[in-house]
Amino acid sequence: MTRSDVQLMLDVKAGDEQSFELLLQRYRTPLVNFLYRMVRSREQAEDLAQEVFIRVYRAREEYVPSAKFTTWLFRIATNLALNSLRDHRYQKMEMSIDAPLTADAEGGDERPFEVADKHATVEQDLVEQERKKMIRRAIEKLPEKQRAAVLLHKYQELDYAEIAKILSCSESALKSLLFRAYEVLRVELAPLVRQGMK
Amino acid sequence: MMSCTRMESRILAYVDGRLKESERGDVEKHLAACTACRVRANEFRSVNDLLGELPMIVPSPAFDVRVRARVAAEPVKQNWWAWMWPSPRIAFAASMLLLAMLWVGYRSQPVVPVIPPEEADASLMQDISVMEDHDTLANFEPLKALPAPVDGEDSDHQM
């Protein structure tokens, strides 16, 4: 039988290192992806994800299962991501908006995991890449808190109450935050949205 | 009927199927009557589908290795009792030594002798001869011939 996250964490607290390994295997991919979409750098996302796991490990002695494990985990991750973005804001301001983006920032890391269509032409591939680039840029344009809300809602599929706790806001404030984020995305992705509705 | 403003907090939950069954009917009623909200709901659905197109990335193989290395480097936490546990004999010996030191310290304090009042009076009587000598000196003639002390100095004595 699969042990719940809380049970695993309580086992880690009791000194079972193997349970920590199971939590690592369970959450490393969602965590790295969430952080990657937040900070737009794979290397930085992995560094931050490591830090999240270390903080979880360090806090094992004091762990009390008062909330869902994912709430706690993504709360640590969100705070680290927001702090990291704040720290790097000055550097970002110095970057020209027209400067060529690196392969990392353009989602070059995502390519190896896409299923290659052997029959797709080079042109179709370029169109597809352009489409994904547009979606990524639309997410990037969102204010940080809206971005975190969208990522937790769409990719982690957490419920509203959980996301509200992670972002330290009320459930109604979260719904308003998500509504505003989707309004921005609707405008940014208008060409693709219209294309999809035809 | 529900207003467009109230729809704002429900429209996304409706689109992704998270809306409560009780609220779903009200939202659908509003959408049937309001073109703007209907268009918005459809476009939100498209946005949701587009977001789903982004592929997931897989953490690098070095990721797990680095996390494990950092966990292994973490200092082992032990509480006070756990710290004491490996050497209970030393802890007991230290406690006994402390108690012994306290006891010895208490025993070696100087004892102030208590003199009964009768003995104190007898001691005073022994000093009477010295007090008499003081009276003799005070009335000693050659000392009276000495110059008087400067004003302000020892004036009480002059009086």
Coordinates of C-alpha atoms in Angstrom, one line a residue:
Chain A
M1 CA 0.0 0.0 0.0
T2 CA 1.3 3.5 -0.9
R3 CA 2.1 5.5 2.2
S4 CA 0.6 9.1 2.3
D5 CA 2.9 12.1 2.2
V6 CA 2.1 12.8 5.8
Q7 CA 2.9 9.3 6.9
L8 CA 6.2 9.4 4.9
M9 CA 7.1 12.7 6.6
L10 CA 6.3 11.3 10.1
D11 CA 8.5 8.3 9.2
V12 CA 11.3 10.7 8.3
K13 CA 10.8 12.5 11.6
A14 CA 11.2 9.1 13.3
G15 CA 14.5 8.7 11.6
D16 CA 13.7 6.7 8.5
E17 CA 15.9 8.1 5.7
Q18 CA 14.3 5.9 3.1
S19 CA 11.0 7.7 3.5
F20 CA 12.7 11.0 2.6
E21 CA 14.1 9.3 -0.5
L22 CA 10.5 8.4 -1.5
L23 CA 9.3 12.0 -0.9
L24 CA 12.2 13.1 -3.1
Q25 CA 11.2 10.7 -5.9
R26 CA 7.5 11.8 -5.6
Y27 CA 8.0 15.5 -5.7
R28 CA 11.3 16.3 -7.5
T29 CA 9.7 16.6 -11.0
P30 CA 6.6 18.7 -10.0
L31 CA 8.8 20.9 -7.8
V32 CA 11.5 21.5 -10.5
N33 CA 8.9 22.2 -13.1
F34 CA 7.0 24.7 -10.9
L35 CA 10.3 26.5 -10.0
Y36 CA 11.4 26.4 -13.7
R37 CA 8.2 28.1 -14.8
M38 CA 8.7 30.6 -11.9
V39 CA 12.3 31.6 -12.4
R40 CA 12.9 30.6 -16.1
S41 CA 16.2 29.0 -15.5
R42 CA 16.7 25.3 -15.2
E43 CA 19.9 25.5 -13.2
Q44 CA 18.4 28.0 -10.8
A45 CA 15.2 25.9 -10.5
E46 CA 17.2 22.8 -9.6
D47 CA 19.2 24.8 -7.0
L48 CA 16.0 26.1 -5.5
A49 CA 14.3 22.7 -5.5
Q50 CA 17.3 21.3 -3.7
E51 CA 17.0 24.0 -1.1
V52 CA 13.3 23.1 -0.6
F53 CA 14.1 19.5 0.1
I54 CA 16.9 20.4 2.5
R55 CA 14.6 22.7 4.4
V56 CA 12.0 19.9 4.6
Y57 CA 14.7 17.6 5.9
R58 CA 15.9 20.1 8.4
A59 CA 12.4 20.7 9.7
R60 CA 11.6 17.0 10.2
E61 CA 12.0 17.1 14.0
E62 CA 9.4 19.9 14.3
Y63 CA 7.1 18.5 11.7
V64 CA 3.4 18.5 12.7
P65 CA 0.9 17.3 10.2
S66 CA -1.4 20.3 10.6
A67 CA -1.9 20.9 6.9
K68 CA -1.4 18.9 3.7
F69 CA 2.2 18.1 2.9
T70 CA 2.0 19.6 -0.6
T71 CA 0.8 22.9 1.0
W72 CA 3.9 23.1 3.1
L73 CA 6.2 21.9 0.3
F74 CA 4.9 24.4 -2.3
R75 CA 4.7 27.2 0.3
I76 CA 8.5 26.8 0.9
A77 CA 9.0 26.6 -2.9
T78 CA 6.9 29.7 -3.6
N79 CA 8.6 31.8 -1.0
L80 CA 12.1 30.7 -2.2
A81 CA 11.1 31.5 -5.9
L82 CA 9.6 34.9 -5.0
N83 CA 12.7 35.8 -2.9
S84 CA 15.0 34.7 -5.7
L85 CA 13.0 36.7 -8.3
R86 CA 13.3 39.7 -6.0
D87 CA 17.0 39.3 -5.7
H88 CA 17.5 39.0 -9.4
R89 CA 15.1 41.8 -10.3
Y90 CA 17.9 44.4 -10.6
Q91 CA 19.9 42.1 -13.0
K92 CA 16.7 41.6 -15.1
M93 CA 16.2 45.3 -15.3
E94 CA 19.7 45.7 -16.8
M95 CA 18.9 43.2 -19.5
S96 CA 17.7 44.7 -22.8
I97 CA 14.2 43.5 -23.8
D98 CA 15.6 43.0 -27.3
A99 CA 18.6 41.0 -26.2
P100 CA 18.7 37.5 -27.7
L101 CA 17.3 35.0 -25.2
T102 CA 19.5 32.0 -24.2
A103 CA 18.5 28.5 -25.1
D104 CA 17.6 27.9 -21.5
A105 CA 15.2 30.9 -21.4
E106 CA 13.7 29.9 -24.7
G107 CA 12.8 26.5 -23.3
G108 CA 15.6 24.6 -25.0
D109 CA 15.5 22.2 -22.1
E110 CA 12.0 21.1 -22.9
R111 CA 12.8 19.9 -26.4
P112 CA 14.3 16.5 -25.5
F113 CA 11.1 15.5 -23.7
E114 CA 8.8 16.4 -26.6
V115 CA 7.6 13.5 -28.7
A116 CA 9.2 13.9 -32.0
D117 CA 6.8 13.5 -35.0
K118 CA 8.9 11.8 -37.7
H119 CA 6.5 13.1 -40.4
A120 CA 6.4 16.7 -39.3
T121 CA 8.2 19.0 -41.6
V122 CA 10.8 21.5 -40.4
E123 CA 8.2 24.3 -41.0
Q124 CA 5.6 22.6 -38.8
D125 CA 8.2 22.1 -36.2
L126 CA 9.1 25.8 -36.3
V127 CA 5.5 26.8 -36.0
E128 CA 5.1 24.5 -33.0
Q129 CA 8.2 25.9 -31.3
E130 CA 6.9 29.4 -31.9
R131 CA 3.5 28.5 -30.4
K132 CA 5.2 27.2 -27.2
K133 CA 7.4 30.2 -27.0
M134 CA 4.4 32.4 -27.1
I135 CA 2.7 30.5 -24.3
R136 CA 5.9 30.6 -22.2
R137 CA 6.2 34.3 -22.7
A138 CA 2.6 34.9 -21.8
I139 CA 3.2 33.1 -18.5
E140 CA 6.4 35.1 -17.9
K141 CA 4.6 38.4 -18.4
L142 CA 2.3 37.6 -15.5
P143 CA 3.1 39.4 -12.2
E144 CA 4.9 36.9 -9.9
K145 CA 2.0 36.2 -7.5
Q146 CA -0.4 35.7 -10.4
R147 CA 2.1 33.4 -12.1
A148 CA 2.5 31.3 -9.0
A149 CA -1.3 31.0 -8.7
V150 CA -1.7 29.9 -12.3
L151 CA 1.1 27.4 -12.1
L152 CA -0.2 25.8 -8.8
H153 CA -3.7 25.8 -10.2
K154 CA -3.0 24.5 -13.7
Y155 CA 0.1 22.3 -13.4
Q156 CA 0.0 21.1 -9.8
E157 CA -3.8 20.9 -9.8
L158 CA -4.0 22.0 -6.2
D159 CA -7.4 23.1 -4.9
Y160 CA -8.3 26.7 -4.2
A161 CA -8.0 26.4 -0.4
E162 CA -4.6 24.9 -0.7
I163 CA -3.3 27.5 -3.1
A164 CA -4.7 30.3 -0.9
K165 CA -2.8 28.9 2.0
I166 CA 0.4 28.7 0.0
L167 CA 0.1 32.3 -1.2
S168 CA -1.1 33.5 2.2
C169 CA -4.4 35.0 1.0
S170 CA -8.1 34.4 1.3
E171 CA -9.8 32.0 -1.1
S172 CA -11.8 34.9 -2.6
A173 CA -8.6 36.9 -3.1
L174 CA -7.1 33.9 -4.9
K175 CA -10.1 33.6 -7.2
S176 CA -9.8 37.3 -8.1
L177 CA -6.0 36.8 -8.6
L178 CA -6.6 33.9 -11.0
F179 CA -9.4 35.7 -12.9
R180 CA -7.0 38.7 -13.5
A181 CA -4.2 36.3 -14.6
Y182 CA -6.5 34.5 -17.1
E183 CA -7.7 37.9 -18.4
V184 CA -4.0 38.8 -19.1
L185 CA -3.4 35.4 -20.7
R186 CA -6.5 35.8 -22.8
V187 CA -5.1 39.0 -24.3
E188 CA -1.5 37.8 -24.6
L189 CA -2.6 34.6 -26.3
A190 CA -5.4 36.1 -28.4
P191 CA -4.1 34.9 -31.8
L192 CA -3.8 31.3 -30.5
V193 CA -7.1 31.5 -28.6
R194 CA -8.9 32.7 -31.8
Q195 CA -7.2 30.1 -33.8
G196 CA -8.3 27.4 -31.4
M197 CA -11.9 28.5 -31.4
K198 CA -12.3 28.4 -35.1
Chain B
M1 CA -29.9 36.1 -12.2
M2 CA -26.3 36.2 -11.2
S3 CA -24.4 39.4 -12.1
C4 CA -21.3 39.5 -14.3
T5 CA -19.2 40.7 -11.3
R6 CA -20.2 37.6 -9.3
M7 CA -19.4 35.5 -12.3
E8 CA -15.7 36.6 -12.1
S9 CA -15.1 34.4 -9.0
R10 CA -16.8 31.4 -10.5
I11 CA -16.0 31.4 -14.2
L12 CA -12.6 29.7 -14.0
A13 CA -13.9 27.1 -11.6
Y14 CA -16.7 26.4 -14.0
V15 CA -14.3 26.1 -17.0
D16 CA -12.0 23.7 -15.2
G17 CA -14.8 21.7 -13.7
R18 CA -14.1 22.6 -10.0
L19 CA -17.4 24.4 -9.4
K20 CA -19.8 23.0 -6.9
E21 CA -22.8 21.4 -8.4
S22 CA -25.1 23.8 -6.5
E23 CA -23.4 26.8 -8.3
R24 CA -23.1 25.2 -11.7
G25 CA -26.8 25.7 -12.6
D26 CA -26.6 29.4 -11.7
V27 CA -23.5 29.9 -13.8
E28 CA -25.0 28.1 -16.8
K29 CA -28.2 30.2 -16.6
H30 CA -26.0 33.3 -16.6
L31 CA -23.9 32.1 -19.6
A32 CA -27.0 31.3 -21.6
A33 CA -28.2 34.9 -21.2
C34 CA -24.9 36.9 -21.3
T35 CA -22.8 36.9 -24.5
A36 CA -19.8 38.6 -23.0
C37 CA -19.4 36.1 -20.2
R38 CA -20.0 33.2 -22.6
V39 CA -17.2 34.4 -24.9
R40 CA -15.0 34.9 -21.8
A41 CA -15.7 31.3 -20.6
N42 CA -14.9 29.9 -24.0
E43 CA -11.6 31.9 -24.2
F44 CA -10.6 30.9 -20.7
R45 CA -11.2 27.3 -21.7
S46 CA -8.8 27.8 -24.8
V47 CA -6.2 29.5 -22.5
N48 CA -6.4 26.5 -20.2
D49 CA -5.9 24.1 -23.1
L50 CA -2.9 26.2 -24.4
L51 CA -1.3 26.1 -21.0
G52 CA -1.6 22.3 -21.1
E53 CA 0.5 22.2 -24.2
L54 CA 3.8 23.1 -22.4
P55 CA 5.8 19.9 -21.8
M56 CA 7.2 19.0 -18.4
I57 CA 11.0 19.0 -17.9
V58 CA 12.8 16.2 -16.2
P59 CA 15.3 17.0 -13.4
S60 CA 18.9 16.3 -14.4
P61 CA 20.4 13.0 -13.1
A62 CA 22.7 15.0 -10.9
F63 CA 19.8 16.5 -9.0
D64 CA 19.1 13.5 -6.8
V65 CA 22.8 13.0 -6.2
R66 CA 23.2 16.6 -5.1
V67 CA 20.2 16.4 -2.7
R68 CA 21.4 13.2 -1.2
A69 CA 24.9 14.6 -0.7
R70 CA 23.5 17.7 1.0
V71 CA 21.3 15.5 3.3
A72 CA 24.3 13.4 4.2
A73 CA 26.2 16.5 5.1
E74 CA 23.5 17.7 7.5
P75 CA 24.7 17.6 11.1
V76 CA 22.9 15.0 13.2
K77 CA 20.5 16.7 15.5
Q78 CA 20.4 15.4 19.1
N79 CA 18.4 16.7 21.9
W80 CA 19.8 17.3 25.5
W81 CA 18.8 13.9 26.8
A82 CA 20.1 12.2 23.7
W83 CA 23.4 13.9 24.3
M84 CA 23.4 12.7 27.9
W85 CA 22.4 9.1 27.0
P86 CA 25.7 7.8 25.7
S87 CA 27.5 8.6 28.9
P88 CA 25.0 8.2 31.9
R89 CA 27.9 7.2 34.2
I90 CA 29.8 10.4 33.5
A91 CA 26.6 12.4 34.0
F92 CA 26.0 10.7 37.3
A93 CA 29.6 11.2 38.5
A94 CA 29.4 14.9 37.5
S95 CA 26.2 15.3 39.5
M96 CA 27.7 13.6 42.6
L97 CA 30.8 15.7 42.4
L98 CA 28.7 18.9 42.2
L99 CA 26.7 17.7 45.3
A100 CA 29.9 16.9 47.2
M101 CA 31.3 20.4 46.4
L102 CA 28.1 22.1 47.6
W103 CA 28.2 20.1 50.8
V104 CA 31.9 20.8 51.5
G105 CA 31.3 24.5 50.8
Y106 CA 28.4 24.6 53.2
R107 CA 30.4 22.9 56.0
S108 CA 33.5 25.1 55.7
Q109 CA 31.7 28.4 56.3
P110 CA 33.2 30.3 59.4
V111 CA 31.0 30.0 62.5
V112 CA 30.4 33.3 64.3
P113 CA 30.6 32.7 68.1
V114 CA 27.5 33.8 70.0
I115 CA 28.5 35.7 73.2
P116 CA 25.9 35.6 76.0
P117 CA 24.9 39.1 77.3
E118 CA 26.5 38.4 80.8
E119 CA 29.9 37.8 79.2
A120 CA 29.6 40.9 77.0
D121 CA 29.0 43.1 80.2
A122 CA 32.0 41.5 81.9
S123 CA 34.2 42.4 78.9
L124 CA 33.0 46.0 79.1
M125 CA 33.9 46.2 82.8
Q126 CA 37.5 45.1 82.0
D127 CA 37.9 48.2 79.7
I128 CA 36.9 50.7 82.4
S129 CA 40.5 51.3 83.4
V130 CA 41.3 52.4 79.8
M131 CA 38.4 54.8 79.9
E132 CA 39.7 56.3 83.1
D133 CA 43.1 56.8 81.5
H134 CA 41.3 58.8 78.8
D135 CA 39.8 61.2 81.4
T136 CA 43.3 61.7 83.0
L137 CA 44.8 62.6 79.6
A138 CA 41.9 65.1 78.9
N139 CA 42.7 67.0 82.1
F140 CA 46.5 66.9 81.6
E141 CA 47.9 70.4 82.3
P142 CA 50.8 70.6 79.8
L143 CA 48.4 69.7 77.0
K144 CA 46.2 72.7 77.9
A145 CA 49.2 75.1 77.1
L146 CA 49.1 74.1 73.4
P147 CA 47.7 76.7 70.9
A148 CA 44.0 76.6 70.2
P149 CA 43.0 74.8 67.0
V150 CA 42.2 77.0 63.9
D151 CA 38.6 78.3 63.6
G152 CA 36.3 76.0 61.8
E153 CA 38.5 73.1 62.5
D154 CA 37.4 70.9 65.3
S155 CA 35.1 73.7 66.5
D156 CA 32.9 71.2 68.3
H157 CA 35.9 70.3 70.5
Q158 CA 36.4 74.0 71.5
M159 CA 32.9 74.3 72.8

